[in-house]
Amino acid sequence: MDFTKQAWEDFQLLPADGRELMMAARAELITAADPYFRGIDADVSLPHWITVRPLASTNPSGPHIADLAGGRGWIIFTFIRRQADPQIVVTETFWT
């Protein structure tokens, strides 16, 4: 998982509990067979504190948002499906 420069700077400014939860979410996303969790109830294996959905319903293969801790924070990311080296790029992080 890579962060854009701005997302990384935002991440560094988060409180410790927000950074810890985002790193836990990162672990869930990078170990998933498909980080977009496509299909009905496809994300049922995720912990209760994270949900993943498309950022825009009109673009289901575009950027996605991982809502954390009931909306206290989120990660916006794009999954780049490549045969040899799939990649997740985080473009925004937020914590309240």
mmCIF file of C-alpha atoms in Angstrom:
data_model
loop_
_atom_site.group_PDB
_atom_site.id
_atom_site.type_symbol
_atom_site.label_atom_id
_atom_site.label_comp_id
_atom_site.label_asym_id
_atom_site.label_seq_id
_atom_site.Cartn_x
_atom_site.Cartn_y
_atom_site.Cartn_z
ATOM 1 C CA MET A 1 0.000 0.000 0.000
ATOM 2 C CA ASP A 2 1.346 3.380 -1.035
ATOM 3 C CA PHE A 3 0.185 6.811 0.086
ATOM 4 C CA THR A 4 0.156 9.961 -1.986
ATOM 5 C CA LYS A 5 2.399 12.609 -0.429
ATOM 6 C CA GLN A 6 -0.564 14.576 0.919
ATOM 7 C CA ALA A 7 -2.287 11.473 2.335
ATOM 8 C CA TRP A 8 0.943 10.459 4.101
ATOM 9 C CA GLU A 9 1.360 13.939 5.599
ATOM 10 C CA ASP A 10 -2.265 13.857 6.786
ATOM 11 C CA PHE A 11 -1.707 10.386 8.250
ATOM 12 C CA GLN A 12 1.325 11.590 10.218
ATOM 13 C CA LEU A 13 -0.771 14.356 11.813
ATOM 14 C CA LEU A 14 -3.444 11.970 13.118
ATOM 15 C CA PRO A 15 -3.659 11.106 16.802
ATOM 16 C CA ALA A 16 -2.097 7.795 17.816
ATOM 17 C CA ASP A 17 -5.440 5.956 18.060
ATOM 18 C CA GLY A 18 -6.389 7.062 14.534
ATOM 19 C CA ARG A 19 -3.027 5.976 13.082
ATOM 20 C CA GLU A 20 -3.294 2.616 14.856
ATOM 21 C CA LEU A 21 -6.783 1.938 13.495
ATOM 22 C CA MET A 22 -5.751 2.987 9.977
ATOM 23 C CA MET A 23 -2.778 0.618 10.086
ATOM 24 C CA ALA A 24 -5.136 -2.173 11.171
ATOM 25 C CA ALA A 25 -7.421 -1.307 8.238
ATOM 26 C CA ARG A 26 -4.354 -1.296 5.969
ATOM 27 C CA ALA A 27 -3.561 -4.841 7.080
ATOM 28 C CA GLU A 28 -7.127 -5.928 6.251
ATOM 29 C CA LEU A 29 -7.012 -4.316 2.798
ATOM 30 C CA ILE A 30 -3.625 -5.603 1.676
ATOM 31 C CA THR A 31 -4.361 -9.180 2.711
ATOM 32 C CA ALA A 32 -7.772 -9.319 1.005
ATOM 33 C CA ALA A 33 -8.144 -11.283 -2.218
ATOM 34 C CA ASP A 34 -10.049 -8.293 -3.634
ATOM 35 C CA PRO A 35 -9.737 -5.023 -1.649
ATOM 36 C CA TYR A 36 -12.932 -3.753 -3.279
ATOM 37 C CA PHE A 37 -14.971 -6.590 -1.677
ATOM 38 C CA ARG A 38 -17.286 -6.925 -4.648
ATOM 39 C CA GLY A 39 -20.607 -8.732 -4.365
ATOM 40 C CA ILE A 40 -23.373 -9.124 -1.848
ATOM 41 C CA ASP A 41 -22.027 -9.439 1.698
ATOM 42 C CA ALA A 42 -18.524 -9.799 0.284
ATOM 43 C CA ASP A 43 -17.042 -7.837 3.177
ATOM 44 C CA VAL A 44 -18.570 -9.969 5.939
ATOM 45 C CA SER A 45 -15.094 -11.173 6.905
ATOM 46 C CA LEU A 46 -14.026 -7.640 7.806
ATOM 47 C CA PRO A 47 -13.973 -6.541 11.448
ATOM 48 C CA HIS A 48 -17.155 -4.756 12.545
ATOM 49 C CA TRP A 49 -15.400 -1.368 12.645
ATOM 50 C CA ILE A 50 -14.586 -1.183 8.914
ATOM 51 C CA THR A 51 -16.840 -1.026 5.863
ATOM 52 C CA VAL A 52 -15.726 -0.635 2.255
ATOM 53 C CA ARG A 53 -17.807 0.905 -0.520
ATOM 54 C CA PRO A 54 -17.282 2.712 -3.833
ATOM 55 C CA LEU A 55 -16.735 6.431 -3.449
ATOM 56 C CA ALA A 56 -19.257 6.950 -6.258
ATOM 57 C CA SER A 57 -21.906 4.359 -7.037
ATOM 58 C CA THR A 58 -21.614 5.245 -10.723
ATOM 59 C CA ASN A 59 -17.959 4.124 -10.738
ATOM 60 C CA PRO A 60 -17.790 0.764 -8.921
ATOM 61 C CA SER A 61 -14.250 0.021 -10.112
ATOM 62 C CA GLY A 62 -12.929 3.484 -9.200
ATOM 63 C CA PRO A 63 -11.816 4.910 -5.858
ATOM 64 C CA HIS A 64 -13.244 3.289 -2.727
ATOM 65 C CA ILE A 65 -13.689 4.478 0.823
ATOM 66 C CA ALA A 66 -13.007 2.419 3.916
ATOM 67 C CA ASP A 67 -15.132 3.890 6.706
ATOM 68 C CA LEU A 68 -13.538 3.315 10.095
ATOM 69 C CA ALA A 69 -15.030 3.122 13.579
ATOM 70 C CA GLY A 70 -18.569 4.091 12.628
ATOM 71 C CA GLY A 71 -17.529 7.133 10.616
ATOM 72 C CA ARG A 72 -14.838 8.534 12.952
ATOM 73 C CA GLY A 73 -12.392 8.308 10.076
ATOM 74 C CA TRP A 74 -11.813 6.999 6.605
ATOM 75 C CA ILE A 75 -9.279 6.002 3.999
ATOM 76 C CA ILE A 76 -9.939 6.739 0.335
ATOM 77 C CA PHE A 77 -7.990 4.376 -1.878
ATOM 78 C CA THR A 78 -7.689 3.032 -5.401
ATOM 79 C CA PHE A 79 -6.856 -0.586 -6.151
ATOM 80 C CA ILE A 80 -4.679 -1.060 -9.227
ATOM 81 C CA ARG A 81 -5.081 -4.639 -10.392
ATOM 82 C CA ARG A 82 -1.815 -5.791 -11.937
ATOM 83 C CA GLN A 83 -0.825 -9.388 -12.514
ATOM 84 C CA ALA A 84 2.616 -9.309 -10.963
ATOM 85 C CA ASP A 85 2.286 -6.496 -8.438
ATOM 86 C CA PRO A 86 -1.199 -5.340 -7.429
ATOM 87 C CA GLN A 87 -1.152 -1.981 -5.710
ATOM 88 C CA ILE A 88 -3.361 0.009 -3.356
ATOM 89 C CA VAL A 89 -2.856 3.779 -3.400
ATOM 90 C CA VAL A 90 -4.280 5.860 -0.555
ATOM 91 C CA THR A 91 -5.278 9.342 -1.693
ATOM 92 C CA GLU A 92 -6.904 10.644 1.498
ATOM 93 C CA THR A 93 -6.954 9.907 5.207
ATOM 94 C CA PHE A 94 -9.202 11.519 7.804
ATOM 95 C CA TRP A 95 -9.847 11.087 11.537
ATOM 96 C CA THR A 96 -12.040 13.064 13.926
#
